[in-house]
Amino acid sequence: MSSEAEAINDDTCCASCGIAANDDVKLKKCTACKLVRYCGVKCQREHRPQHKRECKKRAAELHDEILFKQPESSHMGDCPICCLPLPLDGKSYTMMACC
């Protein structure tokens, strides 16, 4: 299956055999990339050669998103000296209270 077809059908049917999700069949997401779904381990193993390259690429993207996600900073910005977020209460410090 192409990646476009996988993206369209990822929630509704198995990426390997095409069985649709219903009350009897519960599809499980690929744990690495979370893009495709499978009805069982057998289908996942059969589809792995076609999915492997795209899966590794997406898993790396997810890892980078988590690793390099910037924390929320205050509306006052960050200290130019130590790069820590400045306190929200501007009256409680005169210079750089975080340093």
XYZ file of N, CA, C and O in Angstrom:
396
model
N 0.820 -1.183 0.000
C 0.000 0.000 0.000
C 0.861 1.243 0.000
O 1.912 1.280 0.602
N 0.417 2.263 -0.637
C 1.160 3.514 -0.642
C 0.893 4.269 0.650
O -0.069 4.016 1.355
N 1.757 5.240 0.932
C 1.579 6.003 2.169
C 0.288 6.808 2.137
O -0.340 7.023 3.154
N -0.112 7.270 0.954
C -1.363 8.012 0.837
C -2.549 7.120 1.167
O -3.459 7.515 1.886
N -2.520 5.892 0.666
C -3.607 4.958 0.953
C -3.617 4.595 2.434
O -4.669 4.450 3.040
N -2.421 4.465 3.028
C -2.344 4.164 4.459
C -2.928 5.307 5.272
O -3.637 5.082 6.245
N -2.635 6.536 4.873
C -3.134 7.694 5.618
C -4.655 7.776 5.559
O -5.304 8.152 6.523
N -5.230 7.410 4.425
C -6.681 7.460 4.275
C -7.348 6.344 5.069
O -8.344 6.555 5.740
N -6.780 5.150 5.021
C -7.423 3.978 5.599
C -6.897 3.601 6.972
O -7.275 2.566 7.493
N -6.035 4.387 7.580
C -5.405 3.968 8.824
C -6.380 3.747 9.968
O -6.151 2.900 10.806
N -7.475 4.466 10.017
C -8.420 4.307 11.109
C -9.506 3.282 10.819
O -10.179 2.820 11.729
N -9.691 2.926 9.563
C -10.847 2.111 9.206
C -10.525 0.680 8.838
O -11.400 -0.169 8.945
N -9.296 0.376 8.393
C -9.005 -1.001 7.996
C -7.543 -1.359 8.222
O -6.690 -0.493 8.364
N -7.289 -2.649 8.230
C -5.947 -3.196 8.428
C -5.071 -2.813 7.236
O -5.482 -2.932 6.086
N -3.849 -2.348 7.500
C -2.941 -1.921 6.438
C -2.452 -3.101 5.601
O -2.052 -2.913 4.456
N -2.514 -4.310 6.126
C -2.021 -5.472 5.394
C -3.123 -6.186 4.624
O -3.040 -6.343 3.414
N -4.169 -6.611 5.317
C -5.203 -7.416 4.657
C -6.435 -6.615 4.260
O -7.241 -7.071 3.461
N -6.611 -5.429 4.805
C -7.729 -4.574 4.427
C -9.027 -4.843 5.162
O -10.058 -4.277 4.814
N -9.000 -5.698 6.182
C -10.212 -5.968 6.961
C -10.624 -4.700 7.695
O -9.814 -4.053 8.354
N -11.899 -4.347 7.567
C -12.404 -3.138 8.212
C -12.598 -3.359 9.706
O -12.910 -4.459 10.157
N -12.429 -2.287 10.466
C -12.654 -2.350 11.905
C -14.153 -2.430 12.169
O -14.943 -1.743 11.545
N -14.531 -3.306 13.086
C -15.924 -3.405 13.522
C -15.936 -3.931 14.949
O -14.896 -3.954 15.602
N -17.085 -4.380 15.422
C -17.177 -4.854 16.805
C -16.340 -6.101 17.051
O -15.837 -6.306 18.152
N -16.193 -6.959 16.028
C -15.437 -8.200 16.185
C -13.934 -8.002 16.004
O -13.136 -8.707 16.598
N -13.547 -7.043 15.166
C -12.136 -6.817 14.853
C -11.698 -5.473 15.426
O -12.185 -4.432 15.020
N -10.771 -5.533 16.367
C -10.201 -4.321 16.953
C -8.825 -4.118 16.333
O -7.958 -4.975 16.436
N -8.635 -2.988 15.668
C -7.351 -2.703 15.031
C -6.409 -2.058 16.035
O -6.808 -1.220 16.839
N -5.136 -2.460 15.957
C -4.114 -1.926 16.851
C -3.139 -1.085 16.042
O -2.724 -1.482 14.962
N -2.752 0.083 16.586
C -1.818 0.974 15.902
C -0.406 0.423 15.954
O -0.021 -0.256 16.910
N 0.381 0.770 14.943
C 1.818 0.502 14.975
C 2.367 1.311 16.153
O 2.157 2.529 16.229
N 3.050 0.660 17.058
C 3.497 1.343 18.271
C 4.627 2.328 18.013
O 4.813 3.254 18.792
N 5.367 2.167 16.928
C 6.482 3.071 16.653
C 6.031 4.370 16.001
O 6.359 5.451 16.465
N 5.260 4.280 14.915
C 4.904 5.486 14.151
C 3.472 5.946 14.355
O 3.149 7.090 14.061
N 2.617 5.074 14.817
C 1.205 5.377 15.073
C 0.441 5.833 13.821
O -0.562 6.516 13.909
N 0.938 5.445 12.642
C 0.289 5.832 11.391
C -0.673 4.780 10.860
O -1.692 5.120 10.286
N -0.318 3.521 10.994
C -1.131 2.453 10.405
C -1.693 1.557 11.495
O -1.217 1.562 12.626
N -2.705 0.785 11.128
C -3.348 -0.139 12.071
C -3.332 -1.541 11.487
O -3.370 -1.716 10.273
N -3.308 -2.508 12.383
C -3.291 -3.921 11.993
C -4.315 -4.697 12.797
O -4.572 -4.383 13.958
N -4.855 -5.754 12.171
C -5.837 -6.581 12.869
C -5.151 -7.611 13.759
O -5.758 -8.126 14.679
N -3.883 -7.895 13.499
C -3.170 -8.855 14.328
C -1.681 -8.846 14.042
O -1.187 -8.161 13.138
N -0.954 -9.655 14.804
C 0.499 -9.734 14.681
C 0.894 -10.308 13.324
O 1.876 -9.860 12.709
N 0.131 -11.259 12.829
C 0.439 -11.877 11.527
C 0.431 -10.816 10.419
O 1.364 -10.757 9.611
N -0.590 -9.983 10.381
C -0.670 -8.922 9.369
C 0.453 -7.904 9.559
O 1.020 -7.409 8.583
N 0.786 -7.606 10.786
C 1.859 -6.649 11.054
C 3.187 -7.177 10.522
O 3.944 -6.442 9.893
N 3.464 -8.456 10.740
C 4.705 -9.065 10.248
C 4.733 -9.128 8.721
O 5.772 -8.903 8.116
N 3.601 -9.421 8.106
C 3.542 -9.496 6.650
C 3.735 -8.118 6.009
O 4.324 -8.010 4.939
N 3.238 -7.087 6.643
C 3.289 -5.740 6.080
C 4.585 -5.010 6.419
O 4.904 -3.975 5.825
N 5.373 -5.535 7.332
C 6.578 -4.865 7.821
C 7.554 -4.463 6.710
O 8.062 -3.334 6.724
N 7.850 -5.304 5.718
C 8.801 -4.883 4.682
C 8.359 -3.623 3.917
O 9.189 -2.771 3.598
N 7.070 -3.480 3.650
C 6.587 -2.293 2.951
C 6.538 -1.073 3.871
O 6.688 0.062 3.430
N 6.335 -1.291 5.133
C 6.101 -0.215 6.090
C 7.380 0.245 6.795
O 7.430 1.354 7.328
N 8.420 -0.551 6.774
C 9.602 -0.331 7.596
C 10.251 1.043 7.386
O 10.522 1.761 8.343
N 10.492 1.432 6.147
C 11.186 2.696 5.876
C 10.367 3.896 6.366
O 10.881 4.784 7.050
N 9.102 3.935 6.016
C 8.234 5.043 6.431
C 8.067 5.057 7.947
O 8.019 6.122 8.568
N 7.982 3.888 8.549
C 7.815 3.778 9.992
C 9.016 4.365 10.724
O 8.862 5.141 11.665
N 10.221 4.016 10.298
C 11.421 4.535 10.952
C 11.511 6.049 10.811
O 11.892 6.746 11.749
N 11.143 6.553 9.634
C 11.182 7.994 9.410
C 10.210 8.714 10.338
O 10.562 9.693 10.993
N 8.978 8.222 10.419
C 7.962 8.852 11.272
C 8.306 8.706 12.752
O 8.105 9.629 13.540
N 8.842 7.560 13.142
C 9.228 7.349 14.542
C 10.325 8.336 14.940
O 10.305 8.882 16.050
N 11.267 8.603 14.023
C 12.325 9.572 14.302
C 11.740 10.974 14.430
O 12.160 11.754 15.291
N 10.757 11.310 13.576
C 10.103 12.615 13.667
C 9.385 12.774 15.007
O 9.476 13.827 15.641
N 8.679 11.740 15.433
C 7.984 11.797 16.723
C 8.969 11.960 17.869
O 8.732 12.719 18.809
N 10.084 11.233 17.788
C 11.109 11.317 18.828
C 11.679 12.736 18.899
O 11.851 13.298 19.986
N 11.964 13.323 17.727
C 12.502 14.684 17.701
C 11.510 15.694 18.235
O 11.889 16.638 18.923
N 10.229 15.522 17.918
C 9.209 16.430 18.422
C 9.176 16.414 19.944
O 9.092 17.461 20.587
N 9.258 15.240 20.516
C 9.234 15.115 21.977
C 10.526 15.650 22.580
O 10.518 16.382 23.562
N 11.660 15.301 21.955
C 12.963 15.681 22.487
C 13.206 17.183 22.434
O 13.732 17.775 23.374
N 12.809 17.817 21.349
C 13.122 19.225 21.156
C 11.944 20.165 21.382
O 11.994 21.323 21.000
N 10.897 19.669 22.011
C 9.747 20.518 22.301
C 10.161 21.585 23.304
O 10.741 21.299 24.342
N 9.884 22.824 22.958
C 10.257 23.932 23.822
C 9.243 24.056 24.954
O 8.042 23.986 24.725
N 9.713 24.260 26.165
C 8.779 24.438 27.277
C 8.061 25.774 27.160
O 8.547 26.708 26.522
N 6.920 25.853 27.792
C 6.166 27.103 27.815
C 6.969 28.138 28.594
O 7.501 27.864 29.658
N 7.102 29.335 28.041
C 7.819 30.378 28.768
C 6.822 31.456 29.206
O 5.716 31.546 28.694
N 7.243 32.257 30.132
C 6.362 33.297 30.651
C 6.230 34.427 29.629
O 7.019 34.541 28.692
N 5.260 35.290 29.860
C 5.068 36.420 28.955
C 6.194 37.438 29.084
O 6.348 38.306 28.246
N 6.968 37.356 30.149
C 8.088 38.271 30.357
C 9.305 37.862 29.546
O 10.258 38.608 29.449
N 9.323 36.652 29.010
C 10.459 36.192 28.221
C 11.471 35.457 29.072
O 11.209 35.063 30.201
N 12.642 35.297 28.512
C 13.711 34.580 29.186
C 14.827 35.548 29.568
O 15.030 36.574 28.922
N 15.538 35.196 30.615
C 16.661 35.998 31.084
C 17.767 35.983 30.023
O 18.157 34.917 29.552
N 18.303 37.142 29.643
C 19.370 37.162 28.641
C 20.698 36.628 29.172
O 21.588 36.320 28.398
N 20.812 36.479 30.486
C 22.057 35.988 31.074
C 22.045 34.468 31.231
O 22.934 33.777 30.748
N 21.028 33.942 31.904
C 21.009 32.505 32.203
C 19.983 31.723 31.386
O 19.918 30.506 31.483
N 19.159 32.406 30.596
C 18.144 31.797 29.722
C 17.019 31.089 30.473
O 16.286 30.305 29.886
N 16.867 31.364 31.763
C 15.743 30.833 32.520
C 14.542 31.749 32.313
O 14.705 32.952 32.111
N 13.337 31.191 32.377
C 12.155 32.058 32.252
C 12.104 33.064 33.395
O 12.368 32.732 34.547
N 11.764 34.310 33.070
C 11.645 35.346 34.096
C 10.356 35.144 34.869
O 9.359 34.664 34.314
N 10.323 35.504 36.151
C 9.110 35.375 36.953
C 7.981 36.223 36.383
O 8.217 37.267 35.773
N 6.765 35.772 36.585
C 5.606 36.497 36.079
C 5.402 37.820 36.800
O 4.946 38.792 36.212
N 5.720 37.868 38.096
C 5.537 39.078 38.885
C 6.742 39.989 38.684
O 7.809 39.770 39.243
N 6.586 41.036 37.882
C 7.692 41.938 37.566
C 8.109 42.830 38.709
O 9.187 43.399 38.698
N 7.271 42.970 39.734
C 7.589 43.853 40.860
C 8.493 43.171 41.888
O 9.085 43.841 42.721
N 8.603 41.866 41.824
C 9.346 41.146 42.858
C 10.849 41.105 42.606
O 11.587 40.569 43.408
N 11.314 41.646 41.500
C 12.746 41.642 41.254
C 13.153 42.974 40.626
O 12.381 43.633 39.978
N 14.415 43.363 40.872
C 14.909 44.608 40.318
C 15.816 44.366 39.107
O 15.715 45.049 38.119
N 16.665 43.390 39.212
C 17.560 43.062 38.078
C 17.076 41.711 37.528
O 15.909 41.573 37.236
N 17.945 40.797 37.435
C 17.629 39.461 36.972
C 17.534 38.538 38.185
O 18.536 38.002 38.643
N 16.357 38.395 38.725
C 16.158 37.647 39.973
C 16.451 36.159 39.787
O 16.714 35.462 40.751
N 16.405 35.679 38.577
C 16.584 34.237 38.370
C 18.063 33.831 38.427
O 18.369 32.682 38.655
N 18.972 34.773 38.224
C 20.409 34.425 38.181
C 20.996 34.248 39.553
O 20.697 34.869 40.500
